[in-house]
Coordinates of C-alpha atoms and ligand atoms in Angstrom, one line a residue:
M1 CA 3.4 -70.8 -16.7
N2 CA 5.1 -69.7 -19.9
Q3 CA 4.8 -69.6 -23.6
T4 CA 6.5 -73.0 -24.0
Q5 CA 4.0 -74.7 -21.7
W6 CA 1.1 -72.8 -23.3
T7 CA 2.1 -73.9 -26.8
H8 CA 2.5 -77.7 -25.7
L9 CA -0.7 -77.8 -24.0
D10 CA -2.4 -76.1 -26.8
Q11 CA -0.9 -78.6 -29.2
W12 CA -2.1 -81.4 -27.0
F13 CA -5.6 -80.1 -26.7
S14 CA -5.7 -79.4 -30.6
Q15 CA -4.5 -83.0 -31.4
L16 CA -6.9 -84.7 -28.9
L17 CA -9.8 -82.4 -29.5
A18 CA -9.6 -80.5 -32.7
P19 CA -7.5 -82.6 -35.2
E20 CA -7.1 -81.1 -38.5
D21 CA -7.8 -82.9 -41.7
D22 CA -5.9 -82.6 -44.8
A23 CA -8.0 -79.5 -46.0
L24 CA -7.3 -77.5 -42.9
R25 CA -3.5 -78.6 -42.9
L26 CA -3.4 -77.5 -46.6
A27 CA -5.1 -74.2 -46.0
L28 CA -2.4 -73.3 -43.4
A29 CA 0.6 -74.7 -45.3
Q30 CA -0.4 -72.8 -48.3
S31 CA -1.2 -69.7 -46.5
Q32 CA 2.1 -69.7 -45.1
A33 CA 3.8 -70.4 -48.3
A34 CA 2.0 -67.7 -50.0
G35 CA 3.6 -65.3 -47.3
M36 CA 0.3 -64.5 -45.5
P37 CA 0.9 -63.2 -41.8
D38 CA 0.8 -66.2 -39.4
I39 CA -2.2 -65.0 -37.4
N40 CA -4.8 -67.7 -38.3
V41 CA -6.9 -69.0 -35.3
T42 CA -5.4 -72.1 -33.8
A43 CA -7.0 -75.5 -34.4
N44 CA -8.8 -75.6 -31.0
Q45 CA -9.9 -71.9 -31.5
G46 CA -11.3 -72.9 -34.9
K47 CA -13.2 -75.8 -33.1
L48 CA -14.4 -73.3 -30.5
L49 CA -15.9 -71.2 -33.4
H50 CA -17.4 -74.2 -35.0
I51 CA -19.0 -75.4 -31.6
L52 CA -20.3 -71.8 -31.0
A53 CA -21.8 -71.8 -34.6
R54 CA -23.3 -75.2 -33.8
I55 CA -24.9 -74.3 -30.5
S56 CA -26.4 -71.1 -32.0
G57 CA -27.9 -73.3 -34.7
A58 CA -26.4 -70.9 -37.2
R59 CA -27.5 -71.2 -40.9
R60 CA -26.0 -68.1 -42.0
I61 CA -22.6 -67.0 -41.0
L62 CA -20.6 -63.7 -41.8
E63 CA -16.9 -63.5 -41.4
V64 CA -14.9 -60.2 -41.6
G65 CA -11.5 -61.1 -42.6
T66 CA -10.9 -64.3 -44.5
L67 CA -6.9 -64.6 -44.7
G68 CA -6.5 -68.0 -46.3
G69 CA -9.7 -69.4 -45.1
Y70 CA -8.6 -71.6 -42.2
S71 CA -11.4 -70.1 -39.6
T72 CA -13.7 -70.0 -42.6
I73 CA -13.6 -73.7 -43.0
W74 CA -14.2 -74.5 -39.3
L75 CA -17.1 -72.2 -39.4
A76 CA -18.5 -73.4 -42.8
R77 CA -18.5 -77.1 -41.5
A78 CA -20.7 -76.0 -38.7
L79 CA -23.3 -75.3 -41.2
P80 CA -26.1 -77.5 -42.5
A81 CA -26.0 -78.6 -46.1
D82 CA -28.3 -75.8 -47.1
G83 CA -26.5 -73.1 -45.0
Q84 CA -24.5 -70.1 -46.1
L85 CA -21.3 -68.3 -45.2
V86 CA -20.1 -65.1 -46.6
S87 CA -16.6 -64.1 -45.8
L88 CA -15.0 -60.7 -46.6
E89 CA -11.4 -60.2 -47.6
L90 CA -9.5 -57.1 -48.8
N91 CA -6.7 -58.7 -50.4
P92 CA -7.6 -60.3 -53.8
D93 CA -4.7 -62.8 -53.7
Y94 CA -5.9 -63.9 -50.2
A95 CA -9.4 -64.3 -51.5
R96 CA -8.2 -66.4 -54.6
L97 CA -6.3 -68.7 -52.4
A98 CA -9.0 -69.0 -49.7
R99 CA -11.5 -70.0 -52.3
Q100 CA -9.2 -72.9 -53.4
H101 CA -9.0 -74.0 -49.7
L102 CA -12.7 -73.8 -49.4
A103 CA -13.1 -76.0 -52.4
A104 CA -10.5 -78.4 -51.1
A105 CA -12.4 -78.6 -47.8
G106 CA -15.7 -79.4 -49.6
V107 CA -17.6 -76.4 -48.6
A108 CA -17.4 -74.3 -51.7
D109 CA -21.1 -74.9 -52.0
R110 CA -21.8 -73.2 -48.8
A111 CA -19.0 -70.6 -48.4
S112 CA -18.1 -67.5 -50.6
V113 CA -15.5 -64.8 -50.5
L114 CA -16.3 -61.4 -51.1
E115 CA -13.4 -59.1 -52.2
G116 CA -12.8 -55.6 -51.2
P117 CA -12.8 -53.3 -48.2
A118 CA -15.2 -54.8 -45.8
T119 CA -16.9 -51.5 -44.7
Q120 CA -17.8 -51.2 -48.4
T121 CA -18.9 -54.7 -48.7
L122 CA -21.0 -54.6 -45.6
T123 CA -22.6 -51.4 -46.7
Q124 CA -23.5 -52.9 -49.9
L125 CA -25.0 -56.1 -48.0
I126 CA -27.2 -53.7 -46.0
K127 CA -28.4 -51.9 -49.1
D128 CA -29.1 -55.3 -50.9
Q129 CA -31.3 -56.1 -47.7
T130 CA -29.3 -59.2 -47.3
A131 CA -31.0 -61.6 -44.8
P132 CA -29.6 -61.3 -41.4
F133 CA -26.7 -63.4 -40.2
D134 CA -27.1 -65.9 -37.2
L135 CA -23.4 -65.6 -36.3
I136 CA -20.7 -63.0 -37.3
F137 CA -17.0 -63.3 -36.7
I138 CA -15.1 -60.1 -36.7
D139 CA -11.3 -60.9 -37.3
A140 CA -9.8 -58.3 -39.6
N141 CA -7.9 -55.1 -39.2
K142 CA -8.5 -53.8 -35.8
D143 CA -8.6 -50.0 -36.5
D144 CA -12.0 -50.7 -38.5
N145 CA -13.4 -52.7 -35.7
P146 CA -15.9 -50.0 -34.5
A147 CA -17.4 -49.8 -38.2
Y148 CA -17.4 -53.6 -38.7
L149 CA -19.5 -53.8 -35.5
A150 CA -21.9 -51.2 -36.3
L151 CA -22.4 -52.5 -39.8
S152 CA -22.6 -55.9 -38.4
Q153 CA -25.5 -55.0 -36.1
Q154 CA -27.3 -53.8 -39.2
L155 CA -26.9 -57.3 -40.7
S156 CA -28.2 -59.0 -37.4
R157 CA -31.5 -60.1 -35.9
V158 CA -32.3 -60.5 -32.3
G159 CA -30.3 -63.5 -31.1
T160 CA -27.3 -63.0 -33.6
V161 CA -24.1 -64.1 -32.1
I162 CA -21.1 -61.7 -32.7
I163 CA -17.7 -62.8 -32.1
G164 CA -14.7 -60.7 -31.9
D165 CA -11.2 -62.0 -32.1
N166 CA -7.9 -60.5 -30.7
V167 CA -9.4 -58.2 -27.9
V168 CA -6.3 -58.2 -25.8
R169 CA -3.6 -56.5 -28.1
Q170 CA -0.9 -57.7 -25.6
G171 CA -2.7 -55.8 -23.0
R172 CA -2.6 -52.4 -24.6
V173 CA -6.4 -52.1 -24.6
L174 CA -6.0 -51.2 -21.1
D175 CA -4.2 -47.9 -22.3
A176 CA -6.6 -45.1 -23.3
S177 CA -3.6 -43.2 -24.6
N178 CA -2.2 -45.8 -26.7
A179 CA -1.6 -44.2 -30.2
D180 CA -1.9 -47.4 -32.2
P181 CA -4.9 -47.2 -34.2
G182 CA -5.6 -51.0 -33.7
V183 CA -5.5 -50.6 -30.0
A184 CA -7.9 -47.6 -30.1
G185 CA -10.2 -49.4 -32.5
M186 CA -10.4 -52.4 -30.2
R187 CA -11.0 -50.1 -27.2
T188 CA -13.9 -48.4 -28.9
F189 CA -15.2 -51.8 -30.1
L190 CA -15.3 -53.1 -26.6
Q191 CA -17.1 -49.8 -25.5
Q192 CA -19.5 -50.5 -28.2
L193 CA -20.3 -53.9 -26.9
A194 CA -21.2 -52.5 -23.6
A195 CA -24.0 -50.5 -25.1
P196 CA -27.7 -51.4 -24.7
G197 CA -28.8 -53.6 -27.6
L198 CA -26.0 -56.1 -27.0
T199 CA -25.3 -58.6 -24.2
S200 CA -21.4 -59.2 -24.2
T201 CA -18.6 -60.5 -22.5
A202 CA -14.8 -60.9 -23.2
I203 CA -12.5 -63.6 -22.2
Q204 CA -8.6 -63.7 -22.2
T205 CA -6.9 -66.8 -23.6
V206 CA -3.5 -68.3 -23.6
G207 CA -2.2 -70.7 -26.0
S208 CA 0.2 -71.1 -28.9
K209 CA -0.6 -67.7 -30.2
G210 CA 0.3 -66.2 -26.9
W211 CA -2.0 -64.1 -24.7
D212 CA -5.1 -62.9 -26.2
G213 CA -8.9 -63.1 -26.1
F214 CA -12.4 -63.1 -27.7
S215 CA -15.4 -61.1 -27.1
I216 CA -18.8 -62.8 -27.5
S217 CA -22.1 -60.9 -27.8
I218 CA -25.8 -61.7 -28.3
V219 CA -27.8 -58.9 -30.3
E220 CA -30.8 -58.1 -28.1
K221 CA -32.1 -55.2 -30.4
A222 CA -31.8 -55.3 -34.1
Ligands
LIG1 C1 -3.3 -59.9 -35.6 C2 -4.5 -60.1 -36.1 C3 -5.3 -61.1 -35.8 O1 -6.5 -61.4 -36.3 C4 -4.8 -62.1 -35.0 O2 -5.5 -63.2 -34.8 C5 -3.5 -61.9 -34.3 C6 -2.8 -60.9 -34.6 C7 -2.6 -58.6 -35.8 O3 -2.9 -57.9 -36.7 O4 -1.6 -58.3 -35.1
LIG2 MG1 -7.6 -62.8 -35.3

């Protein structure tokens, strides 16, 4: 198998099982036009997040890393009408555009974007004694993943589902001596997932984004 085949099969799966509506297409197109990095989850990955949120019965979702709001839309659409999603974004221009995309997708009543460094926002949410989230998707800068996880655990209850994107880093997570802070951050994150208090796994994926993977955890102690 090679990248061309992974891409074609991914496109077929996505068209068949995870078709995008106008709002999702708009979010991608405008994100690209605005010069955001082309690192959104794919449609079928978005659908996976949506299904995991539905399986877990999530009513409160936290996302770390909004980008243009593409994954945010997939997740927000998994919520009941009175559900809530909070997504954290460092870049104010990205946040502004993401809010437009959430409105176009009809989920602005449920989904909000908080601007600023996510470690600060998470710390503030903890201070504010925000109600625990049912599902947390960590998908921002990888060097801060250890802090995002530790803070996310403080915003969890027993049973909260924590999902991490991009756990493979082109295989470099195997290399303990790799100097890339994103690789080191992801290695530490994966080691944290092994600690008591979490039940975790990590799964490699291939598709139109190449070789990558997700971690999935359940919080056992909060
Ligand atoms: C990168 C980040 C992502 O969230 C992703 O899904 C793919 C790549 C990156 O920073 O390289
Ligand atoms: Mg990602």
